[in-house]
Amino acid sequence: MNQLIPLAMVIPGEMVQVVDVRAGWGLRRKLADMGLTPGVIIRVMNSQMPGPIVIDLRGSRLVLGYGMTQKILVKRV
Amino acid sequence: MAKEIIVALAGNPNSGKTTVFNNLTGARQHVGNWPGVTVEKKEGSCNYKGYSIKVVDLPGVYSLTAYSPDEVVARNFIVEEKPDAVVDIVDASSLERNLYLAVQLLEMGARLIVALNMMDEADSRNYRIDVEGLSHLLGAPVVPMVANRNRGTEELLEEIIKVAEKEVEVKELVISYGQEVEEEIARLERLISQDGELSSKYSPRWLAVKLLEGDEEIVKKFKDVKAG
């Protein structure tokens, strides 16, 4: 039940917890700067596979490219 | 001659920096309701209570690493030009994300004022922000504002003068990174302090932290330095 899935696979409306960002130093750092850190709970607001995904992150909206969302591993909460 | 004060405006993208800039200087810089409108720094000036205040609008950034040219522009100005005051314009309706930059600025030793912008937006979301409590925790003045209705501009100018004249103390924030990292920071700090040129320009602790992070711009500065 608590298996890790890429954020890309999460459907709109779902709340998930970020577990890991499997990417290079640059992207991990950039996302962390914007508040996307391991442990944070986010809600997927809109998703149009394979297009950008809109998430609610710490009270602000963030749009992520599909490629990025494949590297962000989350679990359902 | 009027006394000159240099103020830098920093903040996350789309937090209202250019609106505050226009309020302060009476300029009509282009304001857009999307992030990234300001890519290069812009300068303007105003006179207030006998001071000639030079205002520098920096590009919007989430962080002060050396990722992109706009982050480098913002960071270099603050670190190298050492403005008399740095105003971090914070979106009060998205406080948690915005305060990350404020903390980084304080860690750099910037003479910080937090402008809590979009207070109306925060109110409409029923957020109650303890302005005094926040100021106490950060160790820096906090000014609530609604920049697009020109509210809080006078109060901000007052704080700018107080900070520039060192009437209010802005504490340099020291974050403890845990014993293991602190030991390395201390070792690097000692080495950096031996280099008169670098340590007069930058805070040795800040440089040490950035070196441990592997910050490319900072690592470059050490290429020609011979450590003892």
Short mmCIF file of C-alpha atoms in Angstrom, two decimals, chain A residues 24-37 40 57-62, chain B residues 62-65 67-68 71 93-97 100 104 125 127 210 213-216:
data_model
loop_
_atom_site.label_atom_id
_atom_site.label_comp_id
_atom_site.label_asym_id
_atom_site.label_seq_id
_atom_site.Cartn_x
_atom_site.Cartn_y
_atom_site.Cartn_z
CA GLY A 24 20.90 15.18 -10.10
CA TRP A 25 22.09 17.70 -7.56
CA GLY A 26 20.80 20.64 -9.59
CA LEU A 27 17.17 19.60 -9.87
CA ARG A 28 17.02 18.28 -6.30
CA ARG A 29 18.36 21.59 -5.05
CA LYS A 30 16.08 23.67 -7.25
CA LEU A 31 12.97 21.81 -6.11
CA ALA A 32 14.07 22.01 -2.47
CA ASP A 33 14.51 25.77 -2.85
CA MET A 34 10.87 26.00 -3.84
CA GLY A 35 9.80 23.92 -0.86
CA LEU A 36 9.56 20.49 -2.47
CA THR A 37 11.53 18.58 0.13
CA VAL A 40 6.29 17.41 2.48
CA LEU A 57 2.76 22.91 -2.29
CA ARG A 58 2.83 24.64 1.09
CA GLY A 59 -0.03 26.91 0.11
CA SER A 60 1.23 27.87 -3.31
CA ARG A 61 0.74 26.36 -6.71
CA LEU A 62 3.65 24.90 -8.56
CA TYR B 62 13.68 31.34 -4.51
CA SER B 63 17.15 30.89 -3.23
CA LEU B 64 20.64 32.34 -3.34
CA THR B 65 22.52 29.45 -4.82
CA TYR B 67 21.95 28.16 -10.39
CA SER B 68 20.80 30.69 -12.84
CA GLU B 71 20.23 34.20 -8.75
CA SER B 93 -0.26 34.39 1.62
CA SER B 94 2.56 31.96 0.93
CA LEU B 95 4.72 32.62 3.94
CA GLU B 96 6.37 29.26 4.43
CA ARG B 97 7.92 29.12 0.98
CA TYR B 100 13.28 30.31 3.08
CA GLN B 104 19.24 32.70 3.60
CA ARG B 125 -7.51 33.32 3.31
CA TYR B 127 -4.37 33.75 7.81
CA LYS B 210 28.81 27.49 0.54
CA GLU B 213 27.55 22.80 -0.40
CA GLY B 214 29.77 22.68 -3.47
CA ASP B 215 28.53 26.04 -4.74
CA GLU B 216 30.25 26.48 -8.10
#
